[in-house]
XYZ file of N, CA and C in Angstrom:
510
model
N -0.993 -2.189 28.504
C -1.535 -3.171 27.584
C -1.314 -2.755 26.130
N -1.605 -1.483 25.815
C -1.441 -1.019 24.440
C 0.026 -1.025 24.037
N 0.927 -0.677 24.956
C 2.353 -0.697 24.626
C 2.811 -2.111 24.286
N 2.344 -3.083 25.045
C 2.702 -4.467 24.764
C 2.129 -4.920 23.422
N 0.899 -4.515 23.152
C 0.267 -4.833 21.878
C 1.021 -4.168 20.733
N 1.450 -2.928 20.955
C 2.184 -2.210 19.911
C 3.517 -2.858 19.608
N 4.218 -3.255 20.620
C 5.532 -3.866 20.392
C 5.415 -5.232 19.742
N 4.357 -5.936 20.009
C 4.216 -7.291 19.489
C 3.447 -7.358 18.190
N 2.149 -7.463 18.322
C 1.292 -7.705 17.166
C 1.316 -6.559 16.159
N 1.192 -5.327 16.622
C 1.147 -4.206 15.689
C 2.479 -4.000 14.988
N 3.570 -4.325 15.643
C 4.872 -4.255 14.988
C 4.951 -5.294 13.874
N 4.397 -6.463 14.124
C 4.357 -7.510 13.106
C 3.490 -7.068 11.936
N 2.390 -6.378 12.239
C 1.531 -5.852 11.173
C 2.307 -4.885 10.289
N 3.143 -4.044 10.879
C 3.949 -3.122 10.086
C 4.902 -3.849 9.164
N 5.411 -4.979 9.618
C 6.286 -5.783 8.759
C 5.517 -6.376 7.583
N 4.221 -6.553 7.749
C 3.392 -7.046 6.646
C 3.378 -6.054 5.486
N 3.507 -4.770 5.787
C 3.574 -3.762 4.727
C 4.829 -3.967 3.894
N 5.933 -4.284 4.551
C 7.173 -4.569 3.830
C 7.005 -5.815 2.958
N 6.422 -6.860 3.514
C 6.219 -8.105 2.775
C 5.271 -7.892 1.590
N 4.191 -7.140 1.814
C 3.261 -6.826 0.731
C 3.934 -6.040 -0.377
N 4.846 -5.137 -0.004
C 5.588 -4.380 -1.005
C 6.472 -5.269 -1.857
N 7.147 -6.210 -1.214
C 8.004 -7.146 -1.962
C 7.155 -7.998 -2.903
N 6.021 -8.488 -2.418
C 5.138 -9.283 -3.276
C 4.600 -8.458 -4.441
N 4.332 -7.176 -4.199
C 3.827 -6.317 -5.280
C 4.893 -6.117 -6.353
N 6.144 -6.005 -5.951
C 7.231 -5.897 -6.930
C 7.301 -7.180 -7.754
N 7.232 -8.324 -7.087
C 7.274 -9.612 -7.789
C 6.102 -9.731 -8.756
N 4.926 -9.289 -8.326
C 3.737 -9.418 -9.180
C 3.813 -8.543 -10.422
N 4.668 -7.539 -10.421
C 4.836 -6.708 -11.616
C 5.459 -7.506 -12.748
N 6.230 -8.517 -12.395
C 6.914 -9.318 -13.402
C 6.204 -10.635 -13.693
N 5.607 -11.221 -12.647
C 4.890 -12.485 -12.835
C 3.822 -12.594 -11.756
N 2.583 -12.745 -12.179
C 1.508 -12.814 -11.188
C 0.680 -14.092 -11.282
N 0.920 -14.921 -12.270
C 0.203 -16.194 -12.378
C 1.222 -17.318 -12.210
N 1.116 -18.036 -11.117
C 2.124 -19.035 -10.761
C 1.677 -20.464 -11.039
N 0.557 -20.662 -11.679
C 0.067 -22.012 -11.948
C -0.710 -22.565 -10.775
N -0.066 -22.751 -9.641
C -0.744 -23.258 -8.448
C -1.487 -22.147 -7.709
N -1.211 -20.908 -8.075
C -1.812 -19.746 -7.436
C -2.237 -18.789 -8.543
N -3.526 -18.532 -8.652
C -4.000 -17.660 -9.730
C -3.609 -16.207 -9.448
N -3.714 -15.390 -10.465
C -3.400 -13.969 -10.312
C -4.311 -13.334 -9.265
N -5.574 -13.701 -9.278
C -6.536 -13.151 -8.316
C -6.156 -13.522 -6.883
N -5.754 -14.764 -6.670
C -5.349 -15.203 -5.336
C -4.053 -14.532 -4.902
N -3.113 -14.397 -5.836
C -1.834 -13.760 -5.518
C -2.043 -12.302 -5.117
N -2.859 -11.595 -5.885
C -3.166 -10.213 -5.524
C -3.965 -10.151 -4.225
N -4.772 -11.160 -3.950
C -5.485 -11.223 -2.680
C -4.533 -11.311 -1.498
N -3.485 -12.113 -1.637
C -2.469 -12.213 -0.577
C -1.784 -10.863 -0.383
N -1.449 -10.213 -1.490
C -0.820 -8.886 -1.413
C -1.749 -7.910 -0.695
N -3.028 -7.916 -1.057
C -3.987 -6.983 -0.460
C -4.175 -7.230 1.031
N -4.178 -8.494 1.447
C -4.282 -8.807 2.879
C -3.047 -8.283 3.617
N -1.870 -8.491 3.036
C -0.637 -7.971 3.641
C -0.689 -6.451 3.754
N -1.156 -5.791 2.699
C -1.254 -4.330 2.728
C -2.264 -3.866 3.773
N -3.381 -4.578 3.900
C -4.401 -4.206 4.882
C -3.817 -4.203 6.294
N -3.176 -5.304 6.668
C -2.579 -5.364 8.003
C -1.400 -4.404 8.124
N -0.658 -4.228 7.040
C 0.464 -3.294 7.044
C 0.034 -1.864 7.275
N -1.092 -1.477 6.704
C -1.613 -0.122 6.909
C -1.952 0.088 8.378
N -2.551 -0.909 9.005
C -2.874 -0.814 10.433
C -1.593 -0.689 11.253
N -0.571 -1.483 10.911
C 0.710 -1.386 11.611
C 1.376 -0.041 11.408
N 1.335 0.480 10.177
C 1.912 1.795 9.885
C 1.196 2.868 10.698
N -0.126 2.819 10.694
C -0.919 3.800 11.432
C -0.605 3.750 12.926
N -0.453 2.549 13.469
C -0.182 2.434 14.906
C 1.174 3.017 15.274
N 2.100 3.032 14.324
C 3.426 3.584 14.603
C 3.471 5.094 14.454
N 2.835 5.637 13.407
C 2.958 7.075 13.164
C 1.877 7.880 13.875
N 0.756 7.274 14.178
C -0.337 7.873 14.942
C -0.653 9.317 14.558
N -1.220 9.533 13.380
C -1.592 10.911 13.025
C -2.770 11.383 13.875
N -2.918 12.704 13.970
C -4.057 13.263 14.711
C -5.352 12.842 14.026
N -6.436 12.861 14.782
C -7.722 12.402 14.250
C -8.186 13.246 13.068
N -8.074 14.535 13.182
C -8.505 15.405 12.083
C -7.244 15.899 11.391
N -6.773 15.102 10.438
C -5.546 15.439 9.714
C -5.546 14.725 8.372
N -4.646 15.140 7.495
C -4.509 14.467 6.206
C -3.998 13.040 6.388
N -3.166 12.818 7.411
C -2.672 11.471 7.683
C -3.802 10.516 8.033
N -4.736 10.980 8.863
C -5.878 10.134 9.220
C -6.803 9.933 8.028
N -6.995 10.977 7.222
C -7.801 10.841 6.006
C -7.161 9.817 5.066
N -5.839 9.888 4.927
C -5.125 8.915 4.104
C -5.279 7.505 4.638
N -5.194 7.360 5.965
C -5.395 6.051 6.589
C -6.798 5.527 6.276
N -7.796 6.392 6.389
C -9.180 5.987 6.104
C -9.333 5.545 4.655
N -8.770 6.317 3.729
C -8.816 5.942 2.308
C -8.142 4.594 2.086
N -6.955 4.440 2.665
C -6.170 3.224 2.443
C -6.874 1.991 3.009
N -7.411 2.096 4.214
C -8.089 0.946 4.826
C -9.351 0.588 4.044
N -10.141 1.598 3.683
C -11.368 1.337 2.931
C -11.058 0.680 1.587
N -10.126 1.244 0.850
C -9.842 0.705 -0.485
C -9.196 -0.676 -0.412
N -8.349 -0.904 0.579
C -7.736 -2.222 0.716
C -8.777 -3.259 1.126
N -9.705 -2.884 1.993
C -10.784 -3.808 2.359
C -11.622 -4.160 1.132
N -11.863 -3.177 0.268
C -12.599 -3.454 -0.968
C -11.806 -4.387 -1.876
N -10.499 -4.172 -1.957
C -9.658 -5.051 -2.775
C -9.631 -6.473 -2.224
N -9.534 -6.601 -0.908
C -9.517 -7.931 -0.283
C -10.855 -8.637 -0.498
N -11.941 -7.877 -0.501
C -13.265 -8.494 -0.665
C -13.422 -9.171 -2.019
N -12.577 -8.827 -2.988
C -12.653 -9.472 -4.302
C -12.312 -10.958 -4.224
N -11.722 -11.400 -3.123
C -11.416 -12.822 -2.968
C -12.677 -13.669 -2.854
N -13.729 -13.135 -2.251
C -14.928 -13.940 -2.063
C -16.202 -13.308 -2.632
N -16.122 -12.080 -3.134
C -17.286 -11.447 -3.763
C -16.978 -11.236 -5.237
N -17.876 -11.699 -6.082
C -17.734 -11.484 -7.531
C -18.511 -10.222 -7.897
N -17.785 -9.170 -8.221
C -18.418 -7.911 -8.605
C -18.735 -7.912 -10.096
N -19.829 -7.238 -10.466
C -20.160 -7.114 -11.891
C -19.140 -6.234 -12.594
N -18.739 -5.172 -11.941
C -17.660 -4.333 -12.470
C -16.504 -4.426 -11.492
N -15.333 -4.670 -11.993
C -14.160 -4.871 -11.147
C -13.744 -3.548 -10.496
N -13.716 -3.496 -9.166
C -13.363 -2.249 -8.484
C -11.857 -2.014 -8.376
N -11.046 -2.816 -9.079
C -9.601 -2.760 -8.868
C -9.019 -1.377 -9.148
N -9.292 -0.805 -10.312
C -8.628 0.443 -10.675
C -9.038 1.606 -9.777
N -10.312 1.674 -9.447
C -10.760 2.743 -8.548
C -10.167 2.536 -7.159
N -10.220 1.305 -6.658
C -9.679 1.019 -5.322
C -8.176 1.237 -5.269
N -7.474 0.819 -6.321
C -6.022 1.009 -6.343
C -5.674 2.491 -6.358
N -6.435 3.289 -7.087
C -6.201 4.736 -7.108
C -6.445 5.368 -5.750
N -7.538 4.969 -5.099
C -7.839 5.501 -3.765
C -6.784 5.040 -2.768
N -6.331 3.799 -2.908
C -5.270 3.287 -2.036
C -3.999 4.119 -2.188
N -3.630 4.412 -3.420
C -2.434 5.219 -3.649
C -2.583 6.617 -3.062
N -3.741 7.226 -3.245
C -3.974 8.551 -2.658
C -3.880 8.464 -1.138
N -4.445 7.400 -0.557
C -4.340 7.209 0.889
C -2.902 7.073 1.349
N -2.108 6.279 0.625
C -0.697 6.132 0.984
C 0.057 7.447 0.825
N -0.255 8.201 -0.219
C 0.406 9.496 -0.420
C 0.095 10.427 0.747
N -1.168 10.483 1.164
C -1.540 11.344 2.290
C -0.899 10.867 3.593
N -0.923 9.546 3.844
C -0.347 9.012 5.090
C 1.148 9.250 5.170
N 1.858 8.887 4.095
C 3.318 9.023 4.137
C 3.733 10.482 4.067
N 2.958 11.299 3.349
C 3.259 12.730 3.306
C 3.121 13.364 4.680
N 2.055 13.006 5.400
C 1.851 13.543 6.748
C 2.936 13.052 7.706
N 3.293 11.779 7.603
C 4.344 11.237 8.483
C 5.698 11.865 8.166
N 5.958 12.122 6.894
C 7.219 12.770 6.507
C 7.256 14.208 7.020
N 6.151 14.944 6.882
C 6.122 16.337 7.351
C 6.324 16.414 8.860
N 5.875 15.385 9.590
C 6.077 15.360 11.045
C 7.405 14.707 11.415
N 8.227 14.448 10.411
C 9.573 13.891 10.582
C 9.559 12.521 11.262
N 8.559 11.695 10.916
C 8.478 10.351 11.468
C 9.069 9.317 10.525
N 9.049 9.607 9.234
C 9.645 8.707 8.247
C 10.377 9.543 7.200
N 11.123 8.870 6.364
C 11.832 9.518 5.268
C 10.846 9.987 4.195
N 11.308 10.866 3.331
C 10.503 11.370 2.218
C 10.342 10.317 1.110
N 11.209 9.318 1.094
C 11.260 8.337 0.015
C 9.927 7.623 -0.255
N 9.224 7.082 0.752
C 7.949 6.415 0.449
C 6.929 7.363 -0.192
N 6.864 8.585 0.301
C 5.956 9.579 -0.270
C 6.259 9.803 -1.746
N 7.527 9.960 -2.077
C 7.920 10.169 -3.471
C 7.610 8.944 -4.334
N 7.884 7.757 -3.822
C 7.631 6.534 -4.591
C 6.138 6.328 -4.860
N 5.295 6.614 -3.870
C 3.852 6.481 -4.086
C 3.348 7.526 -5.083
N 3.892 8.730 -5.012
C 3.500 9.777 -5.960
C 3.915 9.401 -7.378
N 5.122 8.874 -7.523
C 5.597 8.416 -8.836
C 4.721 7.270 -9.339
N 4.357 6.356 -8.450
C 3.504 5.230 -8.834
C 2.154 5.720 -9.346
N 1.580 6.709 -8.679
C 0.299 7.255 -9.121
C 0.430 7.888 -10.501
N 1.483 8.675 -10.701
C 1.694 9.325 -12.000
C 1.893 8.289 -13.106
N 2.702 7.272 -12.840
C 2.934 6.227 -13.846
C 1.668 5.419 -14.129
N 0.870 5.180 -13.097
C -0.387 4.463 -13.289
C -1.367 5.253 -14.144
N -1.413 6.556 -13.937
C -2.290 7.401 -14.755
C -1.822 7.393 -16.204
N -0.519 7.557 -16.411
C 0.023 7.534 -17.773
C -0.215 6.166 -18.410
N -0.029 5.099 -17.640
C -0.229 3.748 -18.161
C -1.667 3.452 -18.532
N -2.611 4.150 -17.910
C -4.021 3.893 -18.211
C -4.506 4.624 -19.458
N -3.711 5.526 -19.978
C -4.092 6.228 -21.203
C -4.014 5.269 -22.381
N -4.883 5.436 -23.328
C -4.994 4.506 -24.446
C -3.730 4.343 -25.263
N -2.968 5.401 -25.437
C -1.780 5.342 -26.288
C -0.525 4.909 -25.536
N -0.619 4.751 -24.243
C 0.563 4.496 -23.419
C 1.046 3.055 -23.559
N 2.297 2.892 -23.273
C 2.936 1.583 -23.300
C 2.639 0.864 -21.980
N 2.299 -0.435 -22.005
C 2.030 -1.173 -20.767
C 3.220 -1.191 -19.802
N 4.392 -0.829 -20.297
C 5.579 -0.782 -19.447
C 5.386 0.180 -18.271
N 4.541 1.201 -18.451
C 4.286 2.146 -17.364
C 3.598 1.459 -16.190
N 2.741 0.471 -16.469
C 2.110 -0.287 -15.386
C 3.153 -1.058 -14.585
N 4.105 -1.642 -15.281
C 5.168 -2.373 -14.602
C 5.948 -1.427 -13.690
N 6.318 -0.270 -14.216
C 7.056 0.708 -13.409
C 6.214 1.218 -12.242
N 4.928 1.398 -12.477
C 4.037 1.845 -11.408
C 3.963 0.807 -10.291
N 3.866 -0.470 -10.658
C 3.819 -1.539 -9.658
C 5.101 -1.656 -8.861
N 6.233 -1.518 -9.542
C 7.525 -1.574 -8.852
C 7.663 -0.384 -7.907
N 7.280 0.799 -8.376
C 7.355 1.990 -7.532
C 6.444 1.854 -6.311
N 5.239 1.309 -6.514
C 4.329 1.090 -5.395
C 4.926 0.099 -4.396
N 5.454 -1.004 -4.911
C 6.048 -2.015 -4.037
C 7.203 -1.465 -3.222
N 8.062 -0.681 -3.869
C 9.175 -0.057 -3.143
C 8.657 0.937 -2.106
N 7.632 1.703 -2.472
C 7.048 2.648 -1.519
C 6.481 1.940 -0.301
N 5.762 0.834 -0.526
C 5.191 0.068 0.589
C 6.297 -0.531 1.453
N 7.325 -1.077 0.807
C 8.426 -1.668 1.565
C 9.097 -0.614 2.447
N 9.442 0.522 1.859
C 10.141 1.553 2.633
C 9.238 2.219 3.667
N 7.951 2.353 3.384
C 7.033 2.897 4.391
C 6.993 1.970 5.602
N 6.906 0.671 5.355
C 6.926 -0.289 6.454
C 8.248 -0.285 7.192
N 9.327 -0.231 6.430
C 10.659 -0.257 7.034
C 10.904 0.979 7.890
N 10.657 2.154 7.333
C 10.921 3.388 8.075
C 9.993 3.532 9.274
N 8.748 3.071 9.149
C 7.838 3.196 10.287
C 8.207 2.224 11.399
N 8.776 1.079 11.043
C 9.141 0.093 12.055
C 10.455 0.429 12.746
N 11.387 0.959 11.984
C 12.729 1.163 12.529
C 13.090 2.622 12.719
N 12.144 3.528 12.490
C 12.311 4.964 12.749
C 13.596 5.529 12.169
N 13.864 5.196 10.919
C 15.027 5.741 10.228
C 14.512 6.793 9.271
N 14.979 8.019 9.400
C 14.527 9.049 8.483
C 15.700 9.612 7.765
């Protein structure tokens, strides 16, 4: 039963990570489409990432007590918090904290999968670069261009993490 579920639904979930990555790259350049607000567009991205994380986890299956599982826990928790912004109005926007925790979760997950030779090193590097660029972009004197680069790096990392986990290319 689990094998059938893995080949079908969970494999589709892993493809959602690729789709979420592509949408994140697009959102770096334009996120308000007129018929779809920025909040709704990011909500779609967050839903794709949420299901994509589950698909990625089902493919790489880290041990329960490992950095990969800790990364999965961080990523699922932070993505669920990001998705909740669609219907809960927070007094303080949890986006930056959740996005940082999400990136740390992806770094831990992809780093663990890379060390176990399940995926390429590329997603791990892209997520690490995205975190560094996001930190630099959040500094007061920094150019907003760093946010754009951070978003593109994150999107590429998500796309390749989904791709490598689905097709086992390292």
